[in-house]
Short mmCIF file of C-alpha atoms and ligand atoms in Angstrom, two decimals:
data_model
loop_
_atom_site.label_atom_id
_atom_site.label_comp_id
_atom_site.label_asym_id
_atom_site.label_seq_id
_atom_site.Cartn_x
_atom_site.Cartn_y
_atom_site.Cartn_z
CA MET A 1 2.82 35.95 15.35
CA GLY A 2 0.57 33.93 13.37
CA PHE A 3 3.40 32.86 11.46
CA VAL A 4 5.28 31.66 14.05
CA ILE A 5 2.96 29.68 15.13
CA ALA A 6 2.56 28.12 11.79
CA LYS A 7 6.41 27.86 11.80
CA ALA A 8 5.81 25.86 15.08
CA LEU A 9 3.70 23.62 13.47
CA VAL A 10 5.69 22.87 10.26
CA PRO A 11 7.90 19.87 12.13
CA PHE A 12 4.47 18.66 13.65
CA LEU A 13 2.61 18.45 10.69
CA LEU A 14 5.18 16.99 8.45
CA SER A 15 5.54 14.05 10.60
CA LEU A 16 1.53 13.23 9.95
CA LEU A 17 2.62 13.69 6.08
CA CYS A 18 2.91 10.69 4.43
CA PHE A 19 6.47 10.41 3.03
CA THR A 20 5.20 11.36 -0.79
CA VAL A 21 3.38 14.28 -0.39
CA PHE A 22 6.13 16.28 1.51
CA SER A 23 7.85 18.10 -1.49
CA GLU A 24 4.63 19.60 -2.59
CA LYS A 25 3.22 20.92 0.88
CA ALA A 26 6.15 22.38 1.79
CA GLU A 27 5.98 25.10 -0.53
CA SER A 28 2.65 26.34 0.77
CA LEU A 29 2.72 25.66 4.23
CA PRO A 30 3.56 28.52 5.98
CA ALA A 31 1.71 30.55 4.47
CA GLN A 32 -1.47 28.33 4.30
CA ALA A 33 -0.79 26.18 7.05
CA PRO A 34 -4.54 27.11 9.26
CA HIS A 35 -6.09 26.21 6.09
CA HIS A 36 -3.91 23.26 5.43
CA ARG A 37 -4.62 21.73 8.60
CA GLY A 38 -7.75 21.41 8.69
CA SER A 39 -7.87 19.24 5.44
CA TYR A 40 -4.91 17.21 6.26
CA HIS A 41 -7.30 14.79 8.37
CA HIS A 42 -9.01 14.40 4.90
CA TYR A 43 -6.79 12.55 2.84
CA PRO A 44 -7.73 9.45 1.77
CA THR A 45 -5.14 6.45 2.69
CA ALA A 46 -4.19 6.24 -0.99
CA ALA A 47 -1.66 9.25 -2.00
CA PRO A 48 -3.17 12.16 -2.78
CA MET A 49 -2.68 12.92 -6.13
CA SER A 50 -4.37 16.34 -6.74
CA ALA A 51 -2.94 19.19 -5.21
CA PRO A 52 -4.91 22.08 -3.96
CA PRO A 53 -5.52 24.46 -6.88
CA SER A 54 -3.76 27.45 -5.14
CA HIS A 55 0.02 26.06 -5.68
CA ALA A 56 1.60 29.07 -7.33
CA PRO A 57 3.05 30.84 -4.64
CA SER A 58 1.78 34.73 -5.02
CA GLN A 59 3.74 37.37 -5.07
CA ALA A 60 1.82 40.34 -3.79
CA PRO A 61 2.84 42.81 -6.32
CA THR A 62 3.78 46.11 -4.79
CA PRO A 63 2.84 49.72 -6.48
CA HIS A 64 7.09 49.85 -7.25
CA HIS A 65 6.84 46.24 -9.15
CA HIS A 66 4.36 47.36 -10.88
CA HIS A 67 6.38 50.56 -12.99
CA HIS A 68 8.69 47.88 -13.31
CA HIS A 69 7.14 45.61 -15.24
CA ARG A 70 5.94 47.69 -17.89
CA GLY A 71 9.11 48.03 -19.32
CA HIS A 72 12.89 45.87 -18.88
CA ALA A 73 12.21 44.29 -15.50
CA PRO A 74 15.31 43.06 -13.85
CA ALA A 75 14.16 40.99 -10.59
CA PRO A 76 13.95 43.38 -7.61
CA ALA A 77 16.43 42.23 -5.22
CA PRO A 78 14.21 41.23 -1.82
CA VAL A 79 15.43 43.86 0.69
CA HIS A 80 14.23 41.90 3.29
CA THR A 81 14.72 38.28 3.63
CA PRO A 82 11.47 36.40 4.16
CA ALA A 83 11.33 34.90 7.29
CA HIS A 84 10.23 31.45 6.07
CA ALA A 85 13.12 31.20 3.77
CA PRO A 86 14.65 28.07 5.59
CA VAL A 87 11.63 26.64 5.22
CA HIS A 88 12.00 26.41 1.58
CA PRO A 89 14.55 24.25 0.87
CA PRO A 90 13.16 20.83 1.63
CA LYS A 91 15.06 18.91 4.14
CA PRO A 92 17.60 16.75 2.02
CA PRO A 93 17.14 13.09 2.72
CA MET A 94 14.34 12.40 5.01
CA PRO A 95 14.65 8.68 6.22
CA PRO A 96 13.11 6.38 4.62
CA PRO A 97 9.02 6.13 5.70
CA VAL A 98 9.14 3.69 8.67
CA PRO A 99 6.14 1.25 8.81
CA ALA A 100 4.00 3.50 11.00
CA HIS A 101 3.61 5.94 8.55
CA PHE A 102 2.27 3.88 5.92
CA PRO A 103 -1.22 4.14 5.05
CA ARG A 104 -3.18 1.66 5.93
CA LYS A 105 -4.45 -0.27 3.34
CA LEU A 106 -7.01 -3.10 2.66
CA ILE A 107 -5.13 -6.59 2.02
CA ALA A 108 -5.37 -9.36 -0.65
CA VAL A 109 -3.80 -12.27 -1.49
CA GLN A 110 -3.25 -14.28 -4.25
CA GLY A 111 -1.61 -17.57 -5.36
CA VAL A 112 -2.20 -20.59 -7.82
CA VAL A 113 -3.08 -24.25 -6.83
CA TYR A 114 -1.22 -27.29 -8.65
CA CYS A 115 -2.27 -31.31 -8.75
CA LYS A 116 1.24 -32.64 -8.55
CA SER A 117 2.22 -34.95 -11.46
CA CYS A 118 1.44 -38.44 -9.73
CA ASN A 119 5.24 -39.30 -10.90
CA TYR A 120 6.71 -37.22 -8.38
CA SER A 121 4.57 -38.31 -5.23
CA GLY A 122 6.60 -37.11 -1.99
CA VAL A 123 8.55 -34.91 -3.84
CA ASP A 124 8.75 -30.97 -3.80
CA THR A 125 8.02 -30.28 -7.56
CA LEU A 126 5.85 -28.79 -9.71
CA LEU A 127 7.00 -30.40 -12.69
CA GLY A 128 4.40 -31.67 -15.10
CA ALA A 129 1.79 -30.28 -12.33
CA LYS A 130 -1.72 -28.91 -13.81
CA PRO A 131 -3.51 -26.06 -12.43
CA VAL A 132 -6.69 -27.16 -10.52
CA LEU A 133 -10.13 -25.25 -11.09
CA GLY A 134 -12.22 -25.39 -8.02
CA ALA A 135 -9.64 -25.64 -5.17
CA THR A 136 -10.46 -24.45 -2.22
CA VAL A 137 -8.10 -22.21 -0.15
CA LYS A 138 -8.44 -20.17 3.30
CA LEU A 139 -7.14 -16.97 4.39
CA GLN A 140 -7.44 -16.47 8.39
CA CYS A 141 -6.03 -13.62 10.26
CA ASN A 142 -6.01 -13.13 13.88
CA ASN A 143 -6.27 -9.98 14.22
CA THR A 144 -9.23 -10.47 16.66
CA LYS A 145 -10.05 -12.27 19.53
CA LYS A 146 -12.04 -14.81 17.27
CA PRO A 147 -10.35 -15.61 13.76
CA GLN A 148 -11.69 -14.48 10.94
CA ASP A 149 -11.70 -16.96 7.63
CA VAL A 150 -12.29 -15.82 4.38
CA LYS A 151 -12.40 -18.64 2.03
CA THR A 152 -12.13 -18.90 -1.84
CA THR A 153 -11.94 -21.24 -4.87
CA THR A 154 -9.25 -21.31 -7.75
CA ASP A 155 -10.18 -20.74 -11.67
CA LYS A 156 -9.09 -22.45 -14.41
CA ASN A 157 -5.67 -21.61 -14.27
CA GLY A 158 -5.64 -22.41 -10.52
CA TYR A 159 -5.39 -19.04 -9.42
CA PHE A 160 -7.07 -17.25 -6.56
CA LEU A 161 -7.42 -13.96 -4.99
CA ILE A 162 -8.34 -13.52 -1.49
CA LYS A 163 -9.64 -10.04 0.02
CA ALA A 164 -9.10 -10.02 3.41
CA PRO A 165 -11.93 -8.79 5.73
CA GLY A 166 -12.14 -4.82 6.03
CA THR A 167 -10.56 -5.28 9.31
CA ILE A 168 -7.42 -6.23 8.48
CA THR A 169 -5.33 -4.15 7.29
CA ASN A 170 -1.58 -3.77 6.06
CA TYR A 171 -0.34 -3.07 9.74
CA GLY A 172 -2.06 -6.63 10.65
CA VAL A 173 -1.13 -8.87 7.97
CA HIS A 174 1.52 -10.89 9.89
CA ARG A 175 -1.03 -12.14 11.82
CA CYS A 176 -2.57 -13.88 8.63
CA LYS A 177 -1.68 -17.05 7.07
CA VAL A 178 -3.32 -19.01 4.01
CA TRP A 179 -4.01 -22.86 3.95
CA LEU A 180 -4.82 -25.15 1.27
CA VAL A 181 -8.44 -26.46 2.44
CA SER A 182 -10.09 -28.86 -0.24
CA SER A 183 -9.62 -30.59 -3.69
CA PRO A 184 -12.54 -30.73 -5.67
CA SER A 185 -11.50 -34.08 -7.06
CA THR A 186 -10.43 -37.24 -5.03
CA ALA A 187 -7.84 -38.49 -7.43
CA CYS A 188 -5.76 -35.19 -6.64
CA SER A 189 -6.62 -34.21 -3.20
CA LYS A 190 -3.86 -35.12 -1.00
CA ILE A 191 -2.69 -31.90 0.50
CA THR A 192 0.79 -31.23 0.19
CA ASN A 193 2.92 -28.99 2.47
CA LEU A 194 4.39 -27.30 -0.54
CA HIS A 195 5.04 -23.43 0.36
CA GLY A 196 3.11 -23.77 3.49
CA GLY A 197 -0.38 -25.37 2.07
CA LEU A 198 -0.71 -27.70 5.28
CA THR A 199 0.60 -26.09 8.05
CA GLY A 200 -0.45 -22.43 6.82
CA ALA A 201 1.62 -19.83 4.56
CA ILE A 202 2.92 -16.67 5.44
CA LEU A 203 2.19 -14.11 3.11
CA ARG A 204 4.64 -12.60 1.17
CA PRO A 205 4.32 -8.75 0.13
CA GLU A 206 4.34 -7.75 -3.53
CA LYS A 207 5.26 -4.32 -5.39
CA LYS A 208 2.23 -3.67 -7.14
CA PRO A 209 -0.89 -3.06 -5.45
CA PHE A 210 -4.33 -4.47 -6.58
CA VAL A 211 -7.02 -2.35 -7.67
CA ASP A 212 -10.38 -3.66 -7.51
CA GLU A 213 -13.45 -3.23 -10.01
CA LYS A 214 -14.64 -0.43 -7.56
CA LYS A 215 -11.10 1.28 -7.79
CA ARG A 216 -10.48 0.17 -4.20
CA GLU A 217 -6.67 -0.17 -3.90
CA PHE A 218 -5.49 -3.16 -1.54
CA ALA A 219 -1.82 -3.91 -0.55
CA LEU A 220 -1.11 -7.21 -2.45
CA PHE A 221 0.54 -10.48 -1.43
CA SER A 222 1.60 -13.56 -2.46
CA VAL A 223 1.45 -17.39 -1.00
CA GLY A 224 2.52 -20.82 -2.53
CA PRO A 225 1.97 -21.96 -5.40
CA PHE A 226 0.27 -24.73 -3.44
CA ALA A 227 -0.23 -28.41 -4.40
CA PHE A 228 -2.19 -31.43 -4.13
CA GLU A 229 -0.58 -34.48 -4.98
CA SER A 230 -2.03 -37.46 -6.60
CA LYS A 231 -1.20 -41.32 -6.68
CA CYS A 232 -0.30 -42.98 -10.21
CA PRO A 233 -3.01 -45.49 -11.31
CA ARG A 234 -1.55 -49.02 -11.67
C1 NAG B 1 4.97 -40.67 -15.48
O1 NAG B 1 6.37 -41.35 -15.89
C2 NAG B 1 6.02 -42.14 -16.79
C3 NAG B 1 7.38 -42.56 -17.16
O2 NAG B 1 8.39 -42.02 -17.14
C4 NAG B 1 5.29 -41.72 -18.07
O3 NAG B 1 4.72 -42.66 -18.88
C5 NAG B 1 4.30 -40.94 -17.77
O4 NAG B 1 3.46 -40.03 -18.55
C6 NAG B 1 4.15 -39.57 -16.82
N1 NAG B 1 3.20 -39.64 -16.14
C7 NAG B 1 2.88 -37.87 -15.58
C8 NAG B 1 1.45 -37.95 -15.72
O5 NAG B 1 3.84 -37.07 -15.85
C1 NAG B 2 -4.60 -18.18 14.73
O1 NAG B 2 -5.06 -18.69 16.11
C2 NAG B 2 -5.33 -20.27 16.23
C3 NAG B 2 -5.34 -20.69 17.70
O2 NAG B 2 -4.75 -19.68 18.50
C4 NAG B 2 -4.54 -21.02 15.41
O3 NAG B 2 -4.49 -22.51 15.71
C5 NAG B 2 -4.24 -20.53 13.95
O4 NAG B 2 -3.13 -20.79 13.47
C6 NAG B 2 -3.65 -18.81 14.24
N1 NAG B 2 -3.85 -18.31 12.96
C7 NAG B 2 -2.94 -17.36 12.30
C8 NAG B 2 -3.17 -16.99 10.90
O5 NAG B 2 -1.97 -17.43 13.17
#
């Protein structure tokens, strides 16, 4: 009886599961569904790396088997096909994971800020441009009633990385944009709209996540490169 219920639970549980754990879990589901059911809620948002220790399906040895094991042991042909056999082969093509099934992740945005060569005022090029140290950039997200802003400044390579507030996840990233805000030097301070630095840049997803010093994993996005413009001194 319990097994029938467990079986009925399988599709439901699978739908809850992150795609990556499917194959591992499907093996042990029928026998251990009641145990696992509780633990699914505890999985962290990151893909779980450690499988439960009790992974090997224990074939309960019967007295008959015992005798066979001592000598030459031909694999005993199962008389009863286990009722749960059909569950074992993993369903071949799972559809690609839809966004709704991705785990929620914190987000971080990176980019680089340049000072354009004075020779290219008004031209969208970074030929001869130099990275800017101390440029201010702003990430703004409109996921809540009040827009949430986070600002940061660039390092000597013109590079910046902004961690969005914890309330923003990859689910709401389309409500975020990044702006170039201000320059540390008056000589090169005109904000250009290169890659949306002036009007707000849309975040482009990166393949690899960003992991911070606390080992937290962020979905990483990129913007820019952004640029200020300078005028050639006469
Ligand atoms: C701008 O162009 C002039 C003449 O081509 C060149 O001498 C100068 O080095 C250039 N300046 C920069 C910052 O690239
Ligand atoms: C957030 O909303 C404000 C006002 O409605 C708007 O000016 C701003 O561009 C929005 N920001 C983003 C990231 O969409």
